[in-house]
Short mmCIF file of C-alpha atoms and ligand atoms in Angstrom, two decimals:
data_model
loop_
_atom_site.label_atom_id
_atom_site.label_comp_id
_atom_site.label_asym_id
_atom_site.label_seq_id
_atom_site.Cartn_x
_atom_site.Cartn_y
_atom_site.Cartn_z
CA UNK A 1 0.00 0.00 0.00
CA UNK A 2 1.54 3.46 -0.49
CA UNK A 3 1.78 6.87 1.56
CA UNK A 4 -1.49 8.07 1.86
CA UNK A 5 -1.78 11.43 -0.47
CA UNK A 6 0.64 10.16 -2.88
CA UNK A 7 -2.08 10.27 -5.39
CA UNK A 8 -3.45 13.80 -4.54
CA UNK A 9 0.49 14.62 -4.74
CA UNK A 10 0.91 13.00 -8.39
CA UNK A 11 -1.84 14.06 -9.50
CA UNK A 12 -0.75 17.55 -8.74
CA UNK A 13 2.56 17.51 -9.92
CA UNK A 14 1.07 16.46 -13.71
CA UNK A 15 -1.45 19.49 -13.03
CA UNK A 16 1.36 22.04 -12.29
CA UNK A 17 3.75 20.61 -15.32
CA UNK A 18 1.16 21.07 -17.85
CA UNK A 19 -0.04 24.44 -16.55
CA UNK A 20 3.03 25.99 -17.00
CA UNK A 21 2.96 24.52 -21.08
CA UNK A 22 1.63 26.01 -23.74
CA UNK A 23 -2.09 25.02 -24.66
CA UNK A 24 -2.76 23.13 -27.92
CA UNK A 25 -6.41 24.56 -28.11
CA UNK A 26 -7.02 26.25 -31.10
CA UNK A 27 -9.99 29.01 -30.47
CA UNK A 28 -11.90 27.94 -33.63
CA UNK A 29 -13.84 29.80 -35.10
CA UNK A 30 -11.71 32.96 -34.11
CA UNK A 31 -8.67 31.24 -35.29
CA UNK A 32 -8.99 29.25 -38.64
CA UNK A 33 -6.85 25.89 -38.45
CA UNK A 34 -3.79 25.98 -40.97
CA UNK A 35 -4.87 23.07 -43.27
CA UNK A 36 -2.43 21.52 -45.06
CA UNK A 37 -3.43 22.68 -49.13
CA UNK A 38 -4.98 18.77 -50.15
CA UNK A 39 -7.04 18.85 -47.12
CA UNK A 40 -10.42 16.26 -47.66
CA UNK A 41 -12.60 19.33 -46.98
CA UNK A 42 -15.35 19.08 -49.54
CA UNK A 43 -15.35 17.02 -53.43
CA UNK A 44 -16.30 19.87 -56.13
CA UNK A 45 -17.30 18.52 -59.80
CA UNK A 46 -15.73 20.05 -62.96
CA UNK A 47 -19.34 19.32 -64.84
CA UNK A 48 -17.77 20.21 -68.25
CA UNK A 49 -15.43 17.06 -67.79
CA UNK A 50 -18.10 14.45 -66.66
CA UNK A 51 -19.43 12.32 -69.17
CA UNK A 52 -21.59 9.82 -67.03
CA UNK A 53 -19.97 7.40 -67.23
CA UNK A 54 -20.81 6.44 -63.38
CA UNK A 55 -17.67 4.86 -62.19
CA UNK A 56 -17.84 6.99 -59.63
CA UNK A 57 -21.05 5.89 -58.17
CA UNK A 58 -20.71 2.28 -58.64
CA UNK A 59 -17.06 2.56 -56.71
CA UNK A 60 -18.22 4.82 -53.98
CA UNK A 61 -18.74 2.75 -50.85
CA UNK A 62 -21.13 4.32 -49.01
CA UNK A 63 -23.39 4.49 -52.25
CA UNK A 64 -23.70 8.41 -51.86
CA UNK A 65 -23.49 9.85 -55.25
CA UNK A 66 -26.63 10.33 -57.17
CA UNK A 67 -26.60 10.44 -61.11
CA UNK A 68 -29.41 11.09 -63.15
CA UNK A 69 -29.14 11.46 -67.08
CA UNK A 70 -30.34 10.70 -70.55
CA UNK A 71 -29.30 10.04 -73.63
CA UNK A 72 -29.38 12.61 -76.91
CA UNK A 73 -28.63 11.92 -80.46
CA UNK A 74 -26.23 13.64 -82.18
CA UNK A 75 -26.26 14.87 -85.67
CA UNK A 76 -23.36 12.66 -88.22
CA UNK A 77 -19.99 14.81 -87.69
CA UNK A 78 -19.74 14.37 -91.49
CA UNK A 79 -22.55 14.47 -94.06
CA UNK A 80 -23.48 10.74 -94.90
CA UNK A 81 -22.03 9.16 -91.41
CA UNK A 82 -23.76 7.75 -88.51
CA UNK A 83 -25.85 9.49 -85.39
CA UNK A 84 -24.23 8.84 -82.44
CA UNK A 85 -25.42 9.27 -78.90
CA UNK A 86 -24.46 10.85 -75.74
CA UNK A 87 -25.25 10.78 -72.03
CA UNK A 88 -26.57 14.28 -70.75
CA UNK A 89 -26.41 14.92 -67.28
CA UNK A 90 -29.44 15.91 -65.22
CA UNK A 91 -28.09 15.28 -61.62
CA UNK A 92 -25.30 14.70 -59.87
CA UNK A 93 -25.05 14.45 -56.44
CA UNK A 94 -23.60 13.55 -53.08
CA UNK A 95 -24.69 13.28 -49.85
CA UNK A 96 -21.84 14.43 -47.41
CA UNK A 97 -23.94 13.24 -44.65
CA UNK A 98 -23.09 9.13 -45.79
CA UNK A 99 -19.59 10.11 -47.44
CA UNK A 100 -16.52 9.06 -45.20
CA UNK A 101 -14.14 10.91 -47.56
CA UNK A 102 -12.09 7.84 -49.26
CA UNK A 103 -11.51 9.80 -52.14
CA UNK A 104 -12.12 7.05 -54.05
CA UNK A 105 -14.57 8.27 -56.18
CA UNK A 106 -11.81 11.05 -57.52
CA UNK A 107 -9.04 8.32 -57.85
CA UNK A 108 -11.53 6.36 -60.12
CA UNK A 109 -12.83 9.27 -62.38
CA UNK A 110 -10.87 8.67 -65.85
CA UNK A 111 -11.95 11.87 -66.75
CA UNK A 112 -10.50 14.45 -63.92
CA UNK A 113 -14.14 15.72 -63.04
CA UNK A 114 -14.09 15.41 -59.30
CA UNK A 115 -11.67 17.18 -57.28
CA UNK A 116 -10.72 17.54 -53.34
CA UNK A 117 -11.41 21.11 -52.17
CA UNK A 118 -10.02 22.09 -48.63
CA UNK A 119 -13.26 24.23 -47.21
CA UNK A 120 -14.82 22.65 -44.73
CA UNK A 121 -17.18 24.74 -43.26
CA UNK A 122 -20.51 23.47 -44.40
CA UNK A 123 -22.40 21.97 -41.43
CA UNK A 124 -26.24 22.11 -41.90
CA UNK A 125 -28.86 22.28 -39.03
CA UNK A 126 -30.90 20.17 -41.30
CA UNK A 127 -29.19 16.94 -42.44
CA UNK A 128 -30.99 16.93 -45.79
CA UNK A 129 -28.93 20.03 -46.30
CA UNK A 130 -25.59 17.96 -46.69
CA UNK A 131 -26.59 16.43 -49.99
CA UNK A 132 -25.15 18.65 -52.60
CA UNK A 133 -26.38 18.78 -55.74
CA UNK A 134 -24.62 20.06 -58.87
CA UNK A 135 -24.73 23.54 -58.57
CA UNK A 136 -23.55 23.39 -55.17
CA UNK A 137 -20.64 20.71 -56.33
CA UNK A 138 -19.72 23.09 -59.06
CA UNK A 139 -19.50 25.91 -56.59
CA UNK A 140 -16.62 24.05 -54.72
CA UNK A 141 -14.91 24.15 -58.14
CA UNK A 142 -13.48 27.57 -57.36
CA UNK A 143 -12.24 26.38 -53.88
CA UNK A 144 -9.89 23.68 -55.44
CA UNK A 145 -6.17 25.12 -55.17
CA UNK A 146 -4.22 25.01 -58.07
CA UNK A 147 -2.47 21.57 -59.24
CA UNK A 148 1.43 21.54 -57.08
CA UNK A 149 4.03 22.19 -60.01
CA UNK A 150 5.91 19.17 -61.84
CA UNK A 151 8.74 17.98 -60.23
CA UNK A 152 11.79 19.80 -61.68
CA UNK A 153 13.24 16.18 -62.35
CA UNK A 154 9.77 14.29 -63.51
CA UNK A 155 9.87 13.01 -67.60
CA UNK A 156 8.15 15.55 -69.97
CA UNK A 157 4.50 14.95 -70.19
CA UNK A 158 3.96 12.86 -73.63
CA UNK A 159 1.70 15.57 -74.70
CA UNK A 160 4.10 18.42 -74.39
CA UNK A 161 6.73 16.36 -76.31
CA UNK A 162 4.66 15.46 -79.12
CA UNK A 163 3.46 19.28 -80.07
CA UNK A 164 7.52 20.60 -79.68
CA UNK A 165 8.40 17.68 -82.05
CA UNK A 166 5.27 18.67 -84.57
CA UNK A 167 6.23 22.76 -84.08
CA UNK A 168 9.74 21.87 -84.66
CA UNK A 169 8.66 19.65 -87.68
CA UNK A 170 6.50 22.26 -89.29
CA UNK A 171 9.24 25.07 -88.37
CA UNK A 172 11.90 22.63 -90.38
CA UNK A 173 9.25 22.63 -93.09
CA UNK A 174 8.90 26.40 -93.44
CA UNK A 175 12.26 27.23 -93.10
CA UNK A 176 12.92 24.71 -95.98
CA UNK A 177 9.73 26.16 -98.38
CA UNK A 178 11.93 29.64 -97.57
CA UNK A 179 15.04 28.84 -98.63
CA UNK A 180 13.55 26.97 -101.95
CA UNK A 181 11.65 30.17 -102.76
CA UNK A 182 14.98 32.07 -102.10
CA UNK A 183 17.06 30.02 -104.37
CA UNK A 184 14.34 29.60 -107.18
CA UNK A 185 14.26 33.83 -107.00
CA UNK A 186 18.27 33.60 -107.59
CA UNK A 187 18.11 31.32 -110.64
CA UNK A 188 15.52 33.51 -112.31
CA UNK A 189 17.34 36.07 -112.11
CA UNK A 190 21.02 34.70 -112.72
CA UNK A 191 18.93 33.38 -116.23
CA UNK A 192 17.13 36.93 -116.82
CA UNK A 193 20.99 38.64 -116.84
CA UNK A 194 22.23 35.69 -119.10
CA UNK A 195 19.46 36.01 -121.67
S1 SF4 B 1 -15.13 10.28 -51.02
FE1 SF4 B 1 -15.61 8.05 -50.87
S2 SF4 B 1 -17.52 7.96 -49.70
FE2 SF4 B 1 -17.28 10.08 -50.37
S3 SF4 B 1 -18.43 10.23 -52.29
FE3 SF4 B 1 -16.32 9.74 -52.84
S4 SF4 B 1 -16.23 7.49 -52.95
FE4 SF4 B 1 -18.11 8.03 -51.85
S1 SF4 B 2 -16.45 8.97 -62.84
FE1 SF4 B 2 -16.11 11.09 -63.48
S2 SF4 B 2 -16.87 11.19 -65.58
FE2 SF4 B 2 -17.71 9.32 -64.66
S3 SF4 B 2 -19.70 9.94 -63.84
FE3 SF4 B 2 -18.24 10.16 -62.18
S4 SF4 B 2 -17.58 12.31 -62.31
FE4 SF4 B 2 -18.57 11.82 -64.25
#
């Protein structure tokens, strides 16, 4: 059994030692928390980019994106060639109430529509109010920071490397058309002085 107090005396030695530290409380909302810039704060869709294609909404686990569309035909691209069809959007959806921020559903979308936005201040009285719906998602858009650069080392994108070689290939091109109008100029008129 120990000293009686020896408790009471522990317990205020911890009490004094943290007194004297300084406090990890952050006053929130009076002083914003420094996120780091690819915080999971809120998912914001880049509509433009989104051709339902619904991987998104079949891979989300918690089954909280809602997509709605319907198919329009398309005039032939060339006169004589086939309609085609395409998948309009008419909603799109989540519910940030069921979503437990995987980001799964931006990993999977092959066509860079969804995107991680760090603001998280969007709590709702009501929790209907949580679903978003695509005005609200494409809202978030402007909240998205700007992609981090390339890394000074990384391989050229393929894209960049094929328009420099077609600029330098139409720039060899020119430069040759030049000097073949240049030279046919001389020969006329080295044969206009002969003649
Ligand atoms: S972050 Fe995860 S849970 Fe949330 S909508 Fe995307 S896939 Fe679903
Ligand atoms: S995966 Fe991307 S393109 Fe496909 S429906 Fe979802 S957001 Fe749209």
């Amino acid at each position: 059994m120990g000293i009686p107090g020896s408790g009471l005396a522990k317990g205020l030695a911890v009490t004094l030692r943290t007194m004297t530290r300084r406090s990890h409380t952050a006053q929130y909302p009076d002083a914003q928390p420094e996120l780091p810039p690819r915080t999971r704060g809120v998912i914001g869709l880049f509509e433009e980019n989104c051709t339902v294609c619904m991987l998104c909404a079949r891979e989300c686990p918690d089954w909280c994106i809602y997509i709605d569309s319907h198919k329009e035909t398309v005039p032939p691209a060339a006169p004589g060639g086939r309609e085609r069809s395409r998948n309009v959007l008419d909603r799109f959806a989540i519910d940030f109430a069921l979503c437990m921020y995987c980001g799964i559903c931006i990993e999977v979308c092959p066509f860079d529509a969804l995107f991680w936005s760090p603001e998280f201040e969007y709590a709702e009285e009501d929790i209907r109010d949580l679903t978003h719906e695509r005005d609200k998602l494409r809202e978030w858009m402007w909240t998205v920071p700007a992609p981090s650069a390339l890394d000074p080392a990384a391989e050229e994108p393929k894209e960049i490397g094929a328009a420099r070689k077609a600029a330098e290939k139409l720039a060899a091109a020119e430069a040759k058309a030049a000097e073949e109008a240049k030279n046919a100029g001389a020969n006329d008129g080295t044969n206009g002085a002969a003649s």
